[in-house]
PDB file of C-alpha atoms in Angstrom:
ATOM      1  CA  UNK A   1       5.585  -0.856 -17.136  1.00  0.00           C
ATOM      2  CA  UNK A   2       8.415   1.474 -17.182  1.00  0.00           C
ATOM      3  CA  UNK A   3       8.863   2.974 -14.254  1.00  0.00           C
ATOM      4  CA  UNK A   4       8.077   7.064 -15.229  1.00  0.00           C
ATOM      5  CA  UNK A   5       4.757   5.715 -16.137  1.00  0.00           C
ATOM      6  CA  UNK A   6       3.983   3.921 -12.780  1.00  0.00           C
ATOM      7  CA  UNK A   7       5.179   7.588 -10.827  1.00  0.00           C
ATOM      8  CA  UNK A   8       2.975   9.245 -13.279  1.00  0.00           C
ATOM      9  CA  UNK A   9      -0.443   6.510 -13.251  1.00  0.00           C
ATOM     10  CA  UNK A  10      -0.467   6.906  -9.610  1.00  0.00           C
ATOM     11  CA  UNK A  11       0.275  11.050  -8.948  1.00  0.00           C
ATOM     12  CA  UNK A  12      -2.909  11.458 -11.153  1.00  0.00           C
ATOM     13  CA  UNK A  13      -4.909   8.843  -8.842  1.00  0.00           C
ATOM     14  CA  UNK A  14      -3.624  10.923  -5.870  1.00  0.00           C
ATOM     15  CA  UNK A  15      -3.617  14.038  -7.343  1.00  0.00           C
ATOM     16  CA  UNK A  16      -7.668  13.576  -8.028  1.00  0.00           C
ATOM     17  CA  UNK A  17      -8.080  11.924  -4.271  1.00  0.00           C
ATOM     18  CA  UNK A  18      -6.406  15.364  -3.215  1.00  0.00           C
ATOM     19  CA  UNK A  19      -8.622  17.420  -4.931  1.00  0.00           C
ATOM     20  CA  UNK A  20     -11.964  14.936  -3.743  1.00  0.00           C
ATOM     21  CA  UNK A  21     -10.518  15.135   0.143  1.00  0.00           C
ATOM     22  CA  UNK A  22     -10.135  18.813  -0.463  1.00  0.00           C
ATOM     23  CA  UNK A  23     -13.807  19.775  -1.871  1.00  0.00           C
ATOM     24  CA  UNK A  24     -15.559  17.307   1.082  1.00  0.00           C
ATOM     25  CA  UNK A  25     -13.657  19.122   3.986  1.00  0.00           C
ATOM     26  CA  UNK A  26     -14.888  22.661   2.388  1.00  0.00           C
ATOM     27  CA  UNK A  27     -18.249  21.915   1.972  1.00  0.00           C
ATOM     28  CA  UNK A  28     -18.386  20.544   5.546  1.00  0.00           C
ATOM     29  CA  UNK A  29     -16.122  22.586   7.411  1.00  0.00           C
ATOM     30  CA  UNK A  30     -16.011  25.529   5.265  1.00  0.00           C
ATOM     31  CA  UNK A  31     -12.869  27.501   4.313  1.00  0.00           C
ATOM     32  CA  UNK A  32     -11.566  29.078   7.904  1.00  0.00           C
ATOM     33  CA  UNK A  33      -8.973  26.126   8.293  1.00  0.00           C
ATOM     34  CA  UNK A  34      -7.216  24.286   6.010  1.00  0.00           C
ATOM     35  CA  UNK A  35      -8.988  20.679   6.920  1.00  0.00           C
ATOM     36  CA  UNK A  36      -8.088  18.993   3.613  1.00  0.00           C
ATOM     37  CA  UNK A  37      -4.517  20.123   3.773  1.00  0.00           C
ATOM     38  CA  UNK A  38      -4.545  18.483   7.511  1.00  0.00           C
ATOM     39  CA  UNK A  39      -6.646  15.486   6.621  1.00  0.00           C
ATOM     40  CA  UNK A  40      -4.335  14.223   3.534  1.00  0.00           C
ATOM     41  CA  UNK A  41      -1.309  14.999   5.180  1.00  0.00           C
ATOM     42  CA  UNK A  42      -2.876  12.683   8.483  1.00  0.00           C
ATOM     43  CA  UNK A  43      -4.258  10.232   5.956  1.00  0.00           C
ATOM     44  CA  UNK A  44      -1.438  10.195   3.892  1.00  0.00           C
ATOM     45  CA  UNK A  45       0.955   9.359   6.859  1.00  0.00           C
ATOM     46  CA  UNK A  46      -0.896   6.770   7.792  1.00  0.00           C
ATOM     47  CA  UNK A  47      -1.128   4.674   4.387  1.00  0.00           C
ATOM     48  CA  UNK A  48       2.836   5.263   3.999  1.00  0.00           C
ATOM     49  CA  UNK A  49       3.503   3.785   7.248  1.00  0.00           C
ATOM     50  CA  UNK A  50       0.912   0.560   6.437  1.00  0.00           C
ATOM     51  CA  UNK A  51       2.845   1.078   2.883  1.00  0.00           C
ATOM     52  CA  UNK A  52       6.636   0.982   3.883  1.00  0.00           C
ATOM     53  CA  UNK A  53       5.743  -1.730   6.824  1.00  0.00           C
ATOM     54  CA  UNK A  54       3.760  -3.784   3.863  1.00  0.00           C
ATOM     55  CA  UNK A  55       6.696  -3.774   1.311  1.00  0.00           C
ATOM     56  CA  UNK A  56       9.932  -4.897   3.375  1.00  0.00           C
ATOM     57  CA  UNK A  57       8.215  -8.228   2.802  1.00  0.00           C
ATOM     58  CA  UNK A  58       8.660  -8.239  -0.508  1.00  0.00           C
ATOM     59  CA  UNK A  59      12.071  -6.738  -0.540  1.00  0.00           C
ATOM     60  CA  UNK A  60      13.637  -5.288  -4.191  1.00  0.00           C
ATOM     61  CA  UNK A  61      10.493  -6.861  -5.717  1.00  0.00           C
ATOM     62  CA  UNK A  62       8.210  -4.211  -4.425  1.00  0.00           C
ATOM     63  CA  UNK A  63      10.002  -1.982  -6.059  1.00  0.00           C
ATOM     64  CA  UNK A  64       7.413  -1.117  -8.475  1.00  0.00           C
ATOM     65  CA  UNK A  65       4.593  -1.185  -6.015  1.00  0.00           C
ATOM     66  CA  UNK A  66       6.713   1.264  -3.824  1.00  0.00           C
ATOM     67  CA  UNK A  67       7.008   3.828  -7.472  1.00  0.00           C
ATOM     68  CA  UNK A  68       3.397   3.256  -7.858  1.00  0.00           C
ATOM     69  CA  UNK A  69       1.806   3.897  -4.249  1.00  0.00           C
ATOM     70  CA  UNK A  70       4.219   5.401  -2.525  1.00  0.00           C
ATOM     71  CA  UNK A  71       5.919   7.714  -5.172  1.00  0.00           C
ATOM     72  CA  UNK A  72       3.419   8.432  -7.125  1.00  0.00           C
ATOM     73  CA  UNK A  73      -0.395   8.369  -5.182  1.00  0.00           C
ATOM     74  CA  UNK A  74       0.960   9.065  -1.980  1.00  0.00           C
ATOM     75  CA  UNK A  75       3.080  11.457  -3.399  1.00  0.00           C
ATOM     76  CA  UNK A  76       0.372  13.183  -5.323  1.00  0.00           C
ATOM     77  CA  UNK A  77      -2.116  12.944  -2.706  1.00  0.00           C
ATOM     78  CA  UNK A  78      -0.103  14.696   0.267  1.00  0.00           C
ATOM     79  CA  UNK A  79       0.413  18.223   0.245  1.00  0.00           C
ATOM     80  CA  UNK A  80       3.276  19.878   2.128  1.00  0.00           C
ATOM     81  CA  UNK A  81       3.960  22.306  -0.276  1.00  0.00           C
ATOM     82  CA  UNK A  82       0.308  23.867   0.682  1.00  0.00           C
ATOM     83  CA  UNK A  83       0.964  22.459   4.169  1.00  0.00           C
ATOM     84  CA  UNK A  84       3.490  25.139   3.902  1.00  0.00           C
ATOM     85  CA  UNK A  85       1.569  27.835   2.720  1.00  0.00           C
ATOM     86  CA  UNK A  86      -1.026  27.175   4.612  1.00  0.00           C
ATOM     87  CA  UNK A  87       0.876  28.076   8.075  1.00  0.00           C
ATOM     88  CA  UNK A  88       2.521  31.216   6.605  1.00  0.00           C
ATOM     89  CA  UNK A  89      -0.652  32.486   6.003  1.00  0.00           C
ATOM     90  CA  UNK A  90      -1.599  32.089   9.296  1.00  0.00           C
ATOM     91  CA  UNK A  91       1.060  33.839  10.529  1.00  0.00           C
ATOM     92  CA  UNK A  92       0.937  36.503   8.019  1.00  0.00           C
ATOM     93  CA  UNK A  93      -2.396  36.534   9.598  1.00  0.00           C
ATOM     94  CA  UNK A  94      -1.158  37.062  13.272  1.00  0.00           C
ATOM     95  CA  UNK A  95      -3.003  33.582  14.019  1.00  0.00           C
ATOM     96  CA  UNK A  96       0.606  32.750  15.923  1.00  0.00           C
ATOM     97  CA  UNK A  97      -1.370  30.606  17.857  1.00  0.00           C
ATOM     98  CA  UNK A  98      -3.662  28.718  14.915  1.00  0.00           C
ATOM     99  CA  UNK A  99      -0.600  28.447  13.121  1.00  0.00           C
ATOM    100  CA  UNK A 100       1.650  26.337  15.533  1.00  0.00           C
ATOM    101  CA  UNK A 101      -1.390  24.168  16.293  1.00  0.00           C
ATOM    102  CA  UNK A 102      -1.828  23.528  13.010  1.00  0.00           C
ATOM    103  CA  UNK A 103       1.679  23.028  12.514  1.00  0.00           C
ATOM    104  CA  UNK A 104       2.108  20.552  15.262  1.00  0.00           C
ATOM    105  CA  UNK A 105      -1.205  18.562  14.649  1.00  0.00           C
ATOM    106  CA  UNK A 106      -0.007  18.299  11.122  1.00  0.00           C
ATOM    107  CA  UNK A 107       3.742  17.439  12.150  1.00  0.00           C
ATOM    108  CA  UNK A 108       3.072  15.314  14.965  1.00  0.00           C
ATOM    109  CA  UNK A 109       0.028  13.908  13.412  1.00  0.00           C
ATOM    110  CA  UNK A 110       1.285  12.644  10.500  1.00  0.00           C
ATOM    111  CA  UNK A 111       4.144  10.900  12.580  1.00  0.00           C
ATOM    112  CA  UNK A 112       1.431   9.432  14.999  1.00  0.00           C
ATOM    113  CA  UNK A 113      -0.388   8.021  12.033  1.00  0.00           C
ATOM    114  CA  UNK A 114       3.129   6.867   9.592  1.00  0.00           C
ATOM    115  CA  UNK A 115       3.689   4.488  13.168  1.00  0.00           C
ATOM    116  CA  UNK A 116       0.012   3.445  13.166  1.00  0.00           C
ATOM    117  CA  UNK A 117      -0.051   2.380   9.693  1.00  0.00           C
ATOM    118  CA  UNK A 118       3.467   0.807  10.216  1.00  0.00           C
ATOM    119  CA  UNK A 119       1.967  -0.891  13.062  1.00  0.00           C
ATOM    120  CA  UNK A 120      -0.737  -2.089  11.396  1.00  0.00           C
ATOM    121  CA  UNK A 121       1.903  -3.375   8.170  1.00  0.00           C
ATOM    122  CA  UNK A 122       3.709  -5.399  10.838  1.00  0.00           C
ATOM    123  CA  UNK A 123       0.210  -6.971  12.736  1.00  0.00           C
ATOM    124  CA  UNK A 124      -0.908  -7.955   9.737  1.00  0.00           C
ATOM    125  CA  UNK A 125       2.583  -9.854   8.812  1.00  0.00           C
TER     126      UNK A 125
END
């Protein structure tokens, strides 16, 4: 499959899971925090680390597992762009203090979970 098509297949898959993780964090937490933003950035970091620690087994021939999953639903399911927008509201807000939690939960979150998942990759090797 060329490899467009494998980007493409997979941002839909995570574009959808984006949208699913979205809707369940605002019907359970409601719409005062941007939980779904949070939780698919955390998530997210997490599956690229078990991801990236997963393919260097398979060196150039995970090339097109690394388009599919890592380009294309990781890429479709994370959301820094609203990650973005998300804290600049809340400083536009005068939440200083929301914000830069938020900010370093996601930040240092998603690093925390990318070595996790990495961790996990290599304990499963």
């Amino acid at each position: 499959m060329p490899n467009l098509l494998l980007v493409m297949l997979g941002g839909a898959f995570g574009s959808g899971a984006r949208h699913l993780v979205g809707r369940a964090t605002l019907a359970a937490f409601g719409p005062d925090y941007p939980w779904g933003t949070l939780a698919v950035n955390l998530i997210g970091g997490l599956l690229m680390g078990a991801l990236a620690g997963g393919l260097v087994k398979f060196g150039q021939s995970g090339e097109q597992w690394r388009l599919l999953l890592g380009v294309g639903v990781l890429g479709g399911f994370t959301t820094f762009s609203a990650f973005s927008l998300d804290a600049m509201l809340m400083l536009e807000r005068g939440d200083w203090l929301q914000a830069l939690g938020y900010i370093l939960a996601s930040v240092l979150g998603a690093l925390v979970a990318l070595a996790i998942g990495l961790q996990l990759a290599r304990a499963a090797a």
